[in-house]
Amino acid sequence: MNLDKFLQLFNPLPGNHYLQVALCEDEITVALRSMMDSVSGEFNLALYNEDNLNFSQPFRAMPRDHDMVILKDIFHKHENPKMILKLAYLTLANTAHVIIMEKKGIMDVEATKALLEEFEFRAPNEIDIVDGYDLVIAKKMHMWGNGL
């Protein structure tokens, strides 16, 4: 998988914190970790156990602690995707981004963009840059809606 275009979505700075929520480590995890290490940033990984098929437990993250949250192959499998968006919103710093990645054909992109808007993420966009994946990115804006 060529990740060059995917990594161009990011502009990590020293001290930035990125969080990936996924089922397992893969080449995207390795690329994100390497990118964050290269700028003395912090990369966190929250893994769900594939055996826990109802995904009832949320991931844990400190409020306003992350500059980017990447939800990979987890959003539509989770028992409560709205809870995932709420947690992502709470852990993101102001003007930070959330990315939802799902294998092609799993995600209803327009419904996902509408759900992101409902949870006060702005400017949701579909970006076709990772082979075999649908990707939607949106931004948390301070003092819009939730204002958290």
Short mmCIF file of C-alpha atoms in Angstrom, two decimals:
data_model
loop_
_atom_site.label_atom_id
_atom_site.label_comp_id
_atom_site.label_asym_id
_atom_site.label_seq_id
_atom_site.Cartn_x
_atom_site.Cartn_y
_atom_site.Cartn_z
CA MET A 1 0.00 0.00 0.00
CA ASN A 2 1.43 3.39 -1.00
CA LEU A 3 0.85 5.79 1.90
CA ASP A 4 2.62 8.88 0.55
CA LYS A 5 -0.61 10.72 -0.35
CA PHE A 6 -2.24 9.67 2.93
CA LEU A 7 0.66 11.06 4.97
CA GLN A 8 0.35 14.37 3.12
CA LEU A 9 -2.93 14.91 5.00
CA PHE A 10 -0.91 15.49 8.15
CA ASN A 11 1.28 18.37 9.21
CA PRO A 12 2.64 17.18 12.55
CA LEU A 13 4.51 19.61 14.74
CA PRO A 14 6.73 18.93 17.73
CA GLY A 15 4.55 18.17 20.71
CA ASN A 16 1.49 17.14 18.67
CA HIS A 17 -0.45 14.11 19.85
CA TYR A 18 -2.14 11.74 17.39
CA LEU A 19 -4.46 8.88 18.32
CA GLN A 20 -5.34 5.91 16.13
CA VAL A 21 -8.26 3.70 17.19
CA ALA A 22 -8.17 0.37 15.35
CA LEU A 23 -8.44 -3.41 15.56
CA CYS A 24 -4.74 -4.06 15.04
CA GLU A 25 -1.43 -2.49 14.19
CA ASP A 26 -0.74 -2.32 10.46
CA GLU A 27 1.34 -0.37 7.97
CA ILE A 28 -0.73 2.77 8.56
CA THR A 29 0.04 2.51 12.28
CA VAL A 30 3.74 2.10 11.56
CA ALA A 31 3.74 5.08 9.15
CA LEU A 32 1.90 7.34 11.61
CA ARG A 33 4.16 6.34 14.51
CA SER A 34 7.28 6.97 12.41
CA MET A 35 5.96 10.35 11.24
CA MET A 36 5.22 11.44 14.82
CA ASP A 37 8.60 10.18 16.07
CA SER A 38 10.34 12.25 13.39
CA VAL A 39 8.91 15.49 14.85
CA SER A 40 9.14 14.49 18.54
CA GLY A 41 5.37 14.15 18.66
CA GLU A 42 3.35 11.54 20.51
CA PHE A 43 1.48 8.68 18.86
CA ASN A 44 -1.13 6.78 20.85
CA LEU A 45 -2.87 3.60 19.77
CA ALA A 46 -6.15 2.32 21.19
CA LEU A 47 -6.83 -1.24 20.09
CA TYR A 48 -10.14 -3.02 20.22
CA ASN A 49 -10.10 -6.77 20.68
CA GLU A 50 -11.54 -8.57 17.65
CA ASP A 51 -13.02 -11.16 20.04
CA ASN A 52 -15.18 -8.46 21.63
CA LEU A 53 -17.58 -8.26 18.71
CA ASN A 54 -20.07 -5.92 20.35
CA PHE A 55 -17.36 -3.28 20.92
CA SER A 56 -19.30 -2.09 23.95
CA GLN A 57 -16.29 -0.53 25.68
CA PRO A 58 -15.19 2.94 24.55
CA PHE A 59 -11.57 3.89 24.03
CA ARG A 60 -10.07 6.12 26.71
CA ALA A 61 -8.33 9.42 26.07
CA MET A 62 -7.81 12.64 27.99
CA PRO A 63 -9.93 15.69 27.07
CA ARG A 64 -8.39 18.04 24.49
CA ASP A 65 -5.24 15.94 24.39
CA HIS A 66 -5.04 15.06 20.67
CA ASP A 67 -4.49 16.99 17.48
CA MET A 68 -5.76 14.16 15.29
CA VAL A 69 -7.92 11.07 15.83
CA ILE A 70 -7.90 8.34 13.18
CA LEU A 71 -10.71 5.77 13.45
CA LYS A 72 -9.68 2.86 11.22
CA ASP A 73 -11.92 -0.15 10.54
CA ILE A 74 -13.71 0.42 13.82
CA PHE A 75 -16.39 3.08 13.43
CA HIS A 76 -19.11 1.01 11.78
CA LYS A 77 -18.33 -2.12 13.79
CA HIS A 78 -18.75 -0.36 17.12
CA GLU A 79 -21.98 -0.98 19.00
CA ASN A 80 -22.40 2.77 19.49
CA PRO A 81 -20.69 4.86 16.78
CA LYS A 82 -22.20 8.02 18.26
CA MET A 83 -20.27 7.36 21.47
CA ILE A 84 -17.08 7.04 19.43
CA LEU A 85 -17.71 10.43 17.82
CA LYS A 86 -18.45 12.01 21.20
CA LEU A 87 -15.21 10.63 22.65
CA ALA A 88 -13.25 11.74 19.59
CA TYR A 89 -14.74 15.24 19.93
CA LEU A 90 -13.84 15.42 23.62
CA THR A 91 -10.23 14.27 23.18
CA LEU A 92 -9.53 16.59 20.25
CA ALA A 93 -8.01 20.00 20.76
CA ASN A 94 -9.81 22.92 19.13
CA THR A 95 -9.47 23.02 15.33
CA ALA A 96 -8.21 19.43 15.32
CA HIS A 97 -9.27 16.72 12.84
CA VAL A 98 -10.98 13.35 12.92
CA ILE A 99 -10.48 10.81 10.14
CA ILE A 100 -12.77 7.83 9.65
CA MET A 101 -11.35 5.05 7.46
CA GLU A 102 -13.31 1.95 6.46
CA LYS A 103 -12.74 -0.64 3.77
CA LYS A 104 -14.48 0.34 0.54
CA GLY A 105 -18.17 -0.46 0.46
CA ILE A 106 -18.69 -0.64 4.24
CA MET A 107 -19.27 3.03 4.98
CA ASP A 108 -22.21 5.09 3.74
CA VAL A 109 -20.07 8.16 3.11
CA GLU A 110 -22.93 10.67 2.91
CA ALA A 111 -24.55 9.36 6.11
CA THR A 112 -21.16 9.48 7.86
CA LYS A 113 -20.63 13.08 6.78
CA ALA A 114 -24.11 13.99 8.06
CA LEU A 115 -23.40 12.25 11.38
CA LEU A 116 -20.13 14.17 11.73
CA GLU A 117 -22.03 17.42 11.20
CA GLU A 118 -24.58 16.34 13.82
CA PHE A 119 -21.73 15.92 16.31
CA GLU A 120 -20.37 19.41 15.54
CA PHE A 121 -17.53 18.40 13.24
CA ARG A 122 -17.30 20.81 10.33
CA ALA A 123 -16.32 20.60 6.67
CA PRO A 124 -16.55 16.80 6.35
CA ASN A 125 -14.94 15.66 3.12
CA GLU A 126 -14.46 12.35 1.39
CA ILE A 127 -10.90 11.83 0.17
CA ASP A 128 -9.93 8.94 -2.10
CA ILE A 129 -6.21 8.49 -1.40
CA VAL A 130 -5.77 5.08 0.24
CA ASP A 131 -6.31 2.06 -2.01
CA GLY A 132 -9.21 -0.07 -0.83
CA TYR A 133 -10.46 2.46 1.74
CA ASP A 134 -13.11 5.12 2.00
CA LEU A 135 -11.85 8.03 4.05
CA VAL A 136 -13.79 10.95 5.54
CA ILE A 137 -12.06 13.82 7.33
CA ALA A 138 -13.69 16.59 9.37
CA LYS A 139 -12.60 19.36 11.74
CA LYS A 140 -13.58 20.21 15.31
CA MET A 141 -14.21 23.93 15.50
CA HIS A 142 -14.06 25.79 18.82
CA MET A 143 -17.24 27.61 19.83
CA TRP A 144 -19.37 25.98 17.14
CA GLY A 145 -22.23 24.00 18.61
CA ASN A 146 -20.77 22.06 21.53
CA GLY A 147 -18.04 24.64 22.06
CA LEU A 148 -15.97 22.19 24.08
#
